[in-house]
PDB file of C-alpha atoms in Angstrom:
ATOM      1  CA  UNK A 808     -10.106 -14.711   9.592  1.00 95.00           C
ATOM      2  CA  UNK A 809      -6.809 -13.438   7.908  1.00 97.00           C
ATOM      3  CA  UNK A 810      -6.545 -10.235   9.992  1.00 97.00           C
ATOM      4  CA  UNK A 811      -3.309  -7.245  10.655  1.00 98.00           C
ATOM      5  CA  UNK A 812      -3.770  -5.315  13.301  1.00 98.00           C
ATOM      6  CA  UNK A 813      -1.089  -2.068  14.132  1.00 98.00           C
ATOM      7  CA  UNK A 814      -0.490  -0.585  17.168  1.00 98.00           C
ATOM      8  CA  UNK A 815       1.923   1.864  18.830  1.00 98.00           C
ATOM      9  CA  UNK A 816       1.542   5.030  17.672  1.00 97.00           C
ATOM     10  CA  UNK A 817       0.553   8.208  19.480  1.00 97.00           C
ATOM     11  CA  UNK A 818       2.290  11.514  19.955  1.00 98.00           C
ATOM     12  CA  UNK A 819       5.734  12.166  20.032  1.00 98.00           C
ATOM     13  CA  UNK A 820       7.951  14.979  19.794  1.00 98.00           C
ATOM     14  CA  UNK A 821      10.694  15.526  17.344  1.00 98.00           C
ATOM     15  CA  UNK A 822      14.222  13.668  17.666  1.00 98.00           C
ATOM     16  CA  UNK A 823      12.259  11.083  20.117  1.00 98.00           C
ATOM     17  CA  UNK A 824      11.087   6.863  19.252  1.00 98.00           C
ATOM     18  CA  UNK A 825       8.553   5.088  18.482  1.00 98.00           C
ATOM     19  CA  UNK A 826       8.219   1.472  18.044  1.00 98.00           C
ATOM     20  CA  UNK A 827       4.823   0.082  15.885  1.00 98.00           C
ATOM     21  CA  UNK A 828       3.501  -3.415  16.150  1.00 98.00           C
ATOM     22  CA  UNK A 829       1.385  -5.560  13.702  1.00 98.00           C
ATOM     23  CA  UNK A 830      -0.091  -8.805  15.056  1.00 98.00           C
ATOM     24  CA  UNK A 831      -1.106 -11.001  12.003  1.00 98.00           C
ATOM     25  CA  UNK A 832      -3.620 -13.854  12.706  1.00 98.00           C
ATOM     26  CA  UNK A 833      -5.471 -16.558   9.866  1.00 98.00           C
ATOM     27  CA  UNK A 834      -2.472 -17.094   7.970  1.00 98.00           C
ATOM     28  CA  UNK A 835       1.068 -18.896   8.337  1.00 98.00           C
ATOM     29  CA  UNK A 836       2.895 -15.306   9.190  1.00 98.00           C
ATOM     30  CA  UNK A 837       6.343 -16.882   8.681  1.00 97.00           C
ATOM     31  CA  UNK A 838       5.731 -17.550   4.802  1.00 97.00           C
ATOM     32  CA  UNK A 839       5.011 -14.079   3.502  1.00 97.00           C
ATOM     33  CA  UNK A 840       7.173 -11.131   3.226  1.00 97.00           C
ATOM     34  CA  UNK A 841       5.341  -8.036   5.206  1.00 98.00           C
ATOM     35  CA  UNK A 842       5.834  -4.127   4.408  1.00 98.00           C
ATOM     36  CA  UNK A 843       5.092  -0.850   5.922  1.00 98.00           C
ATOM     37  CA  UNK A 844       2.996   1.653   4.016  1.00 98.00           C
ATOM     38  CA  UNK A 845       2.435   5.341   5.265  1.00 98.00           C
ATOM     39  CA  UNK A 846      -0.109   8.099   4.463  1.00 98.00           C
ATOM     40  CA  UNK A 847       0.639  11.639   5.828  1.00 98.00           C
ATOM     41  CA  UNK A 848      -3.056  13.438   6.402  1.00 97.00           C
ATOM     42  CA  UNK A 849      -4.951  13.974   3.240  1.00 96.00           C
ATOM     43  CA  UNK A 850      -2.132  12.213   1.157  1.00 97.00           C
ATOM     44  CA  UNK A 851      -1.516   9.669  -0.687  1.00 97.00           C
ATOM     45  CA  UNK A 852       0.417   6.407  -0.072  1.00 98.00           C
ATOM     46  CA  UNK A 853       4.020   5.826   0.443  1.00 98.00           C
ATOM     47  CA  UNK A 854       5.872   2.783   0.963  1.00 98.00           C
ATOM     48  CA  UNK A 855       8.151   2.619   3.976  1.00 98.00           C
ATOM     49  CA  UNK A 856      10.270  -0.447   4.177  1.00 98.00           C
ATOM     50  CA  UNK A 857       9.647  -4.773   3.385  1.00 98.00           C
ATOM     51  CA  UNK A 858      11.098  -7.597   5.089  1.00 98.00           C
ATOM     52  CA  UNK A 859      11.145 -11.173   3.796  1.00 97.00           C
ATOM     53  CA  UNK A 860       9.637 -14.112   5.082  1.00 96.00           C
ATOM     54  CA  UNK A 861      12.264 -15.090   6.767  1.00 95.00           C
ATOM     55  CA  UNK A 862      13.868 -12.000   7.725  1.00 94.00           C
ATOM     56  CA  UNK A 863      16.933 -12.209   6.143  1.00 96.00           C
ATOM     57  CA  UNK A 864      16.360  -9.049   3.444  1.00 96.00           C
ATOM     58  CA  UNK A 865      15.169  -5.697   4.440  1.00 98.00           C
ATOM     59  CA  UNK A 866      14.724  -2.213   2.291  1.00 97.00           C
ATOM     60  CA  UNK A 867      13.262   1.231   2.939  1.00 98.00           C
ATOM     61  CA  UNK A 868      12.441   4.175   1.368  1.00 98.00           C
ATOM     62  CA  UNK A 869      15.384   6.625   1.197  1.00 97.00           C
ATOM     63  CA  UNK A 870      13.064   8.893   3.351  1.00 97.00           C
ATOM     64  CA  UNK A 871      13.662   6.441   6.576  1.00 98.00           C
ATOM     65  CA  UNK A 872      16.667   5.077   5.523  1.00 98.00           C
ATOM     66  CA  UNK A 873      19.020   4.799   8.469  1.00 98.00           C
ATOM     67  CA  UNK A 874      16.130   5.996  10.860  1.00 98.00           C
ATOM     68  CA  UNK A 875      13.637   3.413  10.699  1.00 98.00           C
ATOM     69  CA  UNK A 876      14.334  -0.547  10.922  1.00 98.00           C
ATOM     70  CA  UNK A 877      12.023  -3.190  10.296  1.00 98.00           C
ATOM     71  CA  UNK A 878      11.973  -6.444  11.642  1.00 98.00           C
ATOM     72  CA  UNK A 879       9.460  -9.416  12.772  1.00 98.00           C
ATOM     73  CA  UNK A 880       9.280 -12.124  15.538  1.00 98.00           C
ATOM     74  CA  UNK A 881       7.601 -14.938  13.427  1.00 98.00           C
ATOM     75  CA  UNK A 882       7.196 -16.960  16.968  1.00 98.00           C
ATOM     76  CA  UNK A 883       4.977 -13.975  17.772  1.00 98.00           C
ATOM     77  CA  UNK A 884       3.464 -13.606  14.429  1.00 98.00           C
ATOM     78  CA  UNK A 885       4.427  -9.903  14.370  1.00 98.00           C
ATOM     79  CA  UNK A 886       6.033  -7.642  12.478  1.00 98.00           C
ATOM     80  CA  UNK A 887       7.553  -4.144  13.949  1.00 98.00           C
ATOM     81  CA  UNK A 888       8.596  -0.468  12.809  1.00 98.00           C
ATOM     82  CA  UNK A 889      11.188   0.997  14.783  1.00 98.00           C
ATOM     83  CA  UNK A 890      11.328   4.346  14.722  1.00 98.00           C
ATOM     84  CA  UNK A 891      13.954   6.976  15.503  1.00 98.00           C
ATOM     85  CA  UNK A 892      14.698  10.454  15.445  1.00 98.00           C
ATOM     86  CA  UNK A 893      11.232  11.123  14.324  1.00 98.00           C
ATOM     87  CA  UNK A 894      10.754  14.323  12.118  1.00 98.00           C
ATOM     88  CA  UNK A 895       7.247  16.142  11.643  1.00 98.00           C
ATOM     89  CA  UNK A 896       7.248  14.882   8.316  1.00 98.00           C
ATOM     90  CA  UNK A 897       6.881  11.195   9.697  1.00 98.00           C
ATOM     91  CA  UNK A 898       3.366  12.227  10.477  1.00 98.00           C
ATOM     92  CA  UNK A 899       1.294   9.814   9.181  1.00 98.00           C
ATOM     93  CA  UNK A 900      -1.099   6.065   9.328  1.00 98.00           C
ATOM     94  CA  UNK A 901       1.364   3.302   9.139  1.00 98.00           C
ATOM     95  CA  UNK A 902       0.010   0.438   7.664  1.00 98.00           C
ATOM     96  CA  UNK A 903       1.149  -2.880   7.416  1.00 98.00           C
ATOM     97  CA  UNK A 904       0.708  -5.364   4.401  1.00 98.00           C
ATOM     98  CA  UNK A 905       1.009  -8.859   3.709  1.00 98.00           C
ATOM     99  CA  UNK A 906       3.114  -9.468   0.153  1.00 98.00           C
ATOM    100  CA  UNK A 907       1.393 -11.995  -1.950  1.00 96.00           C
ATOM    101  CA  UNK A 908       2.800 -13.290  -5.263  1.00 91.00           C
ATOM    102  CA  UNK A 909       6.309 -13.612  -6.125  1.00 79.00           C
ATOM    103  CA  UNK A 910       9.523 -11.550  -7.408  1.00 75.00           C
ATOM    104  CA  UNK A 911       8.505  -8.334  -9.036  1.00 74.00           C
ATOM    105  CA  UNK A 912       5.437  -9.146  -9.726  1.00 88.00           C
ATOM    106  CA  UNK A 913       4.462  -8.881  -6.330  1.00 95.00           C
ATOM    107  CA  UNK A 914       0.915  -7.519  -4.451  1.00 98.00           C
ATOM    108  CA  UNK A 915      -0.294  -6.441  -0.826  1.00 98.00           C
ATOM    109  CA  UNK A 916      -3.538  -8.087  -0.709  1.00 98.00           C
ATOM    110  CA  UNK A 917      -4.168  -7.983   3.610  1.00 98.00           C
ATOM    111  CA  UNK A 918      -4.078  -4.747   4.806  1.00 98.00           C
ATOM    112  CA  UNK A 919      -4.225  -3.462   8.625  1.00 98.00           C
ATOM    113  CA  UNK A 920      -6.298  -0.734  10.055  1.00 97.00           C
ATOM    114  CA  UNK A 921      -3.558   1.723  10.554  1.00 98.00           C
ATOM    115  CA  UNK A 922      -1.932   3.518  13.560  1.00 98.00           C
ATOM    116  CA  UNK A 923      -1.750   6.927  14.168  1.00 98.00           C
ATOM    117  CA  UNK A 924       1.533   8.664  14.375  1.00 98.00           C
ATOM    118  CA  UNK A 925       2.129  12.214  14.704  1.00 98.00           C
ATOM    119  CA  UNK A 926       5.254  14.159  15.401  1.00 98.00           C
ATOM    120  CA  UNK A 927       4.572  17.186  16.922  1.00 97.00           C
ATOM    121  CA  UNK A 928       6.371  19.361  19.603  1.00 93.00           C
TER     122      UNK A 928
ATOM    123  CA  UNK B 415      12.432   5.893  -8.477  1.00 94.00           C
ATOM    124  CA  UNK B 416       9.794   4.953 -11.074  1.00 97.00           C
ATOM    125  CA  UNK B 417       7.097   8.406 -10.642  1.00 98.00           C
ATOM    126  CA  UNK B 418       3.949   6.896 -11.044  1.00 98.00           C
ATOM    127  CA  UNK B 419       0.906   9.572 -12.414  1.00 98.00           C
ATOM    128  CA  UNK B 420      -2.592   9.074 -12.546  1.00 98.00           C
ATOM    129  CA  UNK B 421      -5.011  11.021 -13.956  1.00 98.00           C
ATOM    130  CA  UNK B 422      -7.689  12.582 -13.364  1.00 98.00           C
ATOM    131  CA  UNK B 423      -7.227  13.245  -9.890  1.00 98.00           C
ATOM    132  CA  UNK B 424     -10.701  13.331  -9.164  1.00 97.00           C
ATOM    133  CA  UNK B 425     -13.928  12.434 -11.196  1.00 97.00           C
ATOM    134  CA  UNK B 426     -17.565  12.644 -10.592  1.00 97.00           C
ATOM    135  CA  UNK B 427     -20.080  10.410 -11.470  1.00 96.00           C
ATOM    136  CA  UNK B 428     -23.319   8.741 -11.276  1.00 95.00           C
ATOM    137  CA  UNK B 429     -24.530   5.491 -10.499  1.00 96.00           C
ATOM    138  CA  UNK B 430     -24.450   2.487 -13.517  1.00 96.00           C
ATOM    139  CA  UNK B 431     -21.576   5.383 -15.229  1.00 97.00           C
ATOM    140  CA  UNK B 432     -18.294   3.788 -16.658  1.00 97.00           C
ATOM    141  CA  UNK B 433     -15.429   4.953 -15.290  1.00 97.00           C
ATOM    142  CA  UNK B 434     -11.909   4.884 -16.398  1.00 98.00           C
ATOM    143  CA  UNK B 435      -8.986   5.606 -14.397  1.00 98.00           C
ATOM    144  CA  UNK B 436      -5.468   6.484 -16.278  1.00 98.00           C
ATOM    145  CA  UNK B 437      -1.552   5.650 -14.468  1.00 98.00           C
ATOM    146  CA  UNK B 438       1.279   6.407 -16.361  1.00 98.00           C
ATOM    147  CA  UNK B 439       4.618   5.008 -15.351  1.00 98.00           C
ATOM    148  CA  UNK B 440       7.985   7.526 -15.991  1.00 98.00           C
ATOM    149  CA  UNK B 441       9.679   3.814 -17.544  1.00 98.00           C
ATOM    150  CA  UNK B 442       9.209   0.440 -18.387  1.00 98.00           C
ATOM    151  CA  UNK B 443       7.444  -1.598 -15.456  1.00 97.00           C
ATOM    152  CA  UNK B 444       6.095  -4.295 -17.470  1.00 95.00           C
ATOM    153  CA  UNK B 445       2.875  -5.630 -16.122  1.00 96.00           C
ATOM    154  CA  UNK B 446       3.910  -4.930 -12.368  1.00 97.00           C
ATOM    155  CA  UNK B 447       1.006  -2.723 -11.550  1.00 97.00           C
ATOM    156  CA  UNK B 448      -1.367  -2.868  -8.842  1.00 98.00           C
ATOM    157  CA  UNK B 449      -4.731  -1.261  -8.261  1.00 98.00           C
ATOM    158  CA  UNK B 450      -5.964  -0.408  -4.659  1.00 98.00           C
ATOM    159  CA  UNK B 451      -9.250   1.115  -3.533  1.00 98.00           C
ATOM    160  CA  UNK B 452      -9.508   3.309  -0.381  1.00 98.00           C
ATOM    161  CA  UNK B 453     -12.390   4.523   1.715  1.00 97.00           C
ATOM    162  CA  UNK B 454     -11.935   7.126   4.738  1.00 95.00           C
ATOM    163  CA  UNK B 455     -10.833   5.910   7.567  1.00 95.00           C
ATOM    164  CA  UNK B 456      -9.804   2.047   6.339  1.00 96.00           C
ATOM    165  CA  UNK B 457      -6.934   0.697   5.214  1.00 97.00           C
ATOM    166  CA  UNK B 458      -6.511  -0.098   1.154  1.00 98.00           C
ATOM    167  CA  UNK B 459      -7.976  -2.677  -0.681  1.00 98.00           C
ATOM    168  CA  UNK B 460      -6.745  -5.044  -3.252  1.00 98.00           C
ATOM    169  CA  UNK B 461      -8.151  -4.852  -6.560  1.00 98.00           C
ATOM    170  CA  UNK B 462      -6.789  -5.547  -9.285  1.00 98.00           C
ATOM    171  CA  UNK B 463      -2.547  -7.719  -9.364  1.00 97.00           C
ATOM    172  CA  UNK B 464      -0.304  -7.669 -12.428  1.00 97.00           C
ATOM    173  CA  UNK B 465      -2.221  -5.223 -14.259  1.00 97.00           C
ATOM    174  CA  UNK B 466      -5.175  -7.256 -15.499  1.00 97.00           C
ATOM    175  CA  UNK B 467      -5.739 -10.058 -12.381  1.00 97.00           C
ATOM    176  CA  UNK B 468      -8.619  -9.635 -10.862  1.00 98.00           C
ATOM    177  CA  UNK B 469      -8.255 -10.206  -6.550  1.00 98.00           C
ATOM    178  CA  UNK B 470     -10.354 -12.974  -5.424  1.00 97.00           C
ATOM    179  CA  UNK B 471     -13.649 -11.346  -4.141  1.00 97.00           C
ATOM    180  CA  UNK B 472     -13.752  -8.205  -6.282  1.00 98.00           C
ATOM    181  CA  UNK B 473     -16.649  -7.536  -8.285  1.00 98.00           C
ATOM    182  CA  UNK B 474     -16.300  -8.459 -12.152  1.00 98.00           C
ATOM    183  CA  UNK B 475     -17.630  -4.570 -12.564  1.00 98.00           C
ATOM    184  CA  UNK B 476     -13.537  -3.981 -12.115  1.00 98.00           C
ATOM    185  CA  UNK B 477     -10.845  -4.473 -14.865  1.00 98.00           C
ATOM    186  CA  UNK B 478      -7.386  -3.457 -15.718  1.00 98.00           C
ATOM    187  CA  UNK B 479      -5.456  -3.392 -18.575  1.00 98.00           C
ATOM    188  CA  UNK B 480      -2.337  -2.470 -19.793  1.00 98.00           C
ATOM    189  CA  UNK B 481       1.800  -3.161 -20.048  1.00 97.00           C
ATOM    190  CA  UNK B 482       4.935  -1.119 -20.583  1.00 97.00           C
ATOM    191  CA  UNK B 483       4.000   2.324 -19.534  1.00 98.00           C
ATOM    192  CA  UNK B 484       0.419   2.904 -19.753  1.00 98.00           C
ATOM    193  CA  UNK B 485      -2.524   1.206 -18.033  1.00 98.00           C
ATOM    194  CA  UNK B 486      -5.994   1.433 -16.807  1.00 98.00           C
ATOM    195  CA  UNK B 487      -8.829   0.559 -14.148  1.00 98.00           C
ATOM    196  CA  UNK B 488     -12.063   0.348 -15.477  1.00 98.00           C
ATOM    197  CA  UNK B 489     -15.130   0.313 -13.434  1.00 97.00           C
ATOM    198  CA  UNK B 490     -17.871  -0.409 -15.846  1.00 95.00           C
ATOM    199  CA  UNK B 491     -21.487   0.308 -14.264  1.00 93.00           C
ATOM    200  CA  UNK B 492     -20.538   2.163 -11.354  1.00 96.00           C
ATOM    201  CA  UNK B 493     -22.064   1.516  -7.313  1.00 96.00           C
ATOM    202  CA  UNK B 494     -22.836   3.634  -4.781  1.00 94.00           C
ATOM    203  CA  UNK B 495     -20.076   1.204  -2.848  1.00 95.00           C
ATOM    204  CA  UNK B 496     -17.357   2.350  -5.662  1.00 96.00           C
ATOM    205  CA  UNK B 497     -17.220   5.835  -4.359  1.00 93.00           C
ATOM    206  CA  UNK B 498     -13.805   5.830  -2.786  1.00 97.00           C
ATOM    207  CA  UNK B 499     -10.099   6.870  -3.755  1.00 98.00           C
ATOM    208  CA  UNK B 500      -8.121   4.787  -6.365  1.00 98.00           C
ATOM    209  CA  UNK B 501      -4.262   4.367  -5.992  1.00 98.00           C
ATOM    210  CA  UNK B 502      -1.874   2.277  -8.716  1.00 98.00           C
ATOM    211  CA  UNK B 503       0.910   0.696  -7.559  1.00 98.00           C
ATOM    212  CA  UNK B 504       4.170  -0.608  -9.093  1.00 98.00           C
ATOM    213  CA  UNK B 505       6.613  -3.104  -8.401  1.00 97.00           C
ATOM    214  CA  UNK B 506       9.083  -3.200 -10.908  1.00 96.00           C
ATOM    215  CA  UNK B 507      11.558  -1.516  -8.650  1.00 95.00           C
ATOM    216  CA  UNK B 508      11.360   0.512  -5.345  1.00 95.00           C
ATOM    217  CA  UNK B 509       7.601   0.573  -4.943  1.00 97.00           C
ATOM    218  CA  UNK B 510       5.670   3.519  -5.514  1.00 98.00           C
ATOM    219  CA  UNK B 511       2.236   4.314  -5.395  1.00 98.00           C
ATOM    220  CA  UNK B 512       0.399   7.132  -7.703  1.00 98.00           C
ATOM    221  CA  UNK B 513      -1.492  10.309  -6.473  1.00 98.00           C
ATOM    222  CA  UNK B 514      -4.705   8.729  -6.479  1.00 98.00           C
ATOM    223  CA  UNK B 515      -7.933   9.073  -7.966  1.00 98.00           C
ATOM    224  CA  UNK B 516     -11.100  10.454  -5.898  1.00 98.00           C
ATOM    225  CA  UNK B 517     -14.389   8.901  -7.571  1.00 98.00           C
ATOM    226  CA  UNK B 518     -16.949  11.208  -6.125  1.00 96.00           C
ATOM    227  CA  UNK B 519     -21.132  10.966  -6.526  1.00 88.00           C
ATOM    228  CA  UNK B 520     -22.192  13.466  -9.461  1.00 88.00           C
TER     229      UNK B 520
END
């Protein structure tokens, strides 16, 4: 079945990396655009970065701007979050998303599990 | 970036109530609003697309209405499976997601 599954996250202190993995399966990865999507504990959501289909066009929040970097291996059906000079308040579940529809009117209608990252020293 | 508020942030209600579920947008967004349910522990959950679309799957009890500004996620006949936190969406610009909206059992 059309399924995301995250992984790489854990404990890590403050100024260290992280790199998070999400392995799609039951749908042609290459053809949709994929995002990240945090929640700090007890929070709400907050959208983290997108890359397109192909690759070619990525965007983040200002929050991980020049810290984070998404990309994907579409031979590997899987999308990544790097992660760098982690703060505490990049404490969160990263999600990953598939992007369904098209321009701005756009949706994330396949949603991982989540992984578990918490910056702590 | 386009602040997204929805009220109320929490509600509580019965079984077989109608709920409605408020998200105001600070500007113009058009239709590009999404609705999401989330239950502890789980990843969110497609509702409702491009303000009124209903996702493949999702229970006709669900509707959404709306454009410009103002919009709203009505659950009419509420289930003990509804109980679970409500998040809008929009996609006009940078995406951001509202507060959310905890549907609690009255």
């Amino acid at each position: 079945q059309v399924q995301l599954v995250e992984s790489g996250g854990g404990v890590v202190q403050p100024g260290r990396s992280l790199r998070l993995s999400c392995v799609a399966s039951g749908f042609t990865f290459r053809s949709f655009g994929m995002h990240w999507v945090r929640q700090a504990p007890g929070k709400g959501l907050e959208w983290v970065a997108v890359i397109w289909y192909d690759g070619n066009n990525k965007y983040y929040a200002d929050s991980v701007k020049g810290r984070f970097t998404i990309s994907r291996d579409n031979s590997k059906n899987t999308l990544y979050l790097q992660m760098n000079s982690l703060r505490a308040e990049d404490t969160a579940v990263y999600y990953c998303a598939r992007e369904a529809g098209g321009s701005s009117s756009y949706y994330l209608d396949i949603w991982g599990q989540g992984t578990l990252v918490a910056v702590s020293s | 970036d386009i602040q997204m508020t929805q009220s109320p942030s929490s509600l509580s209600a019965s079984v077989g109530d109608r709920v409605t579920i408020t998200c105001r947008a600070s500007q113009f967004i058009n239709n590009y609003l999404n609705w999401y349910q989330q239950k502890p522990g789980k990843g969110p959950k497609l509702l409702i697309f491009a303000a009124s679309s209903l996702q493949s799957g999702v229970p006709s009890r669900f509707s959404g209405s709306g454009s410009g500004t103002d919009f709203t996620l009505t659950i009419t006949s509420l289930q003990p499976d509804d109980f679970a936190t409500y998040y809008c969406q929009q996609t006009y610009s940078t995406p951001t997601f509202g507060q959310g909206t905890k549907v609690e059992i009255k």
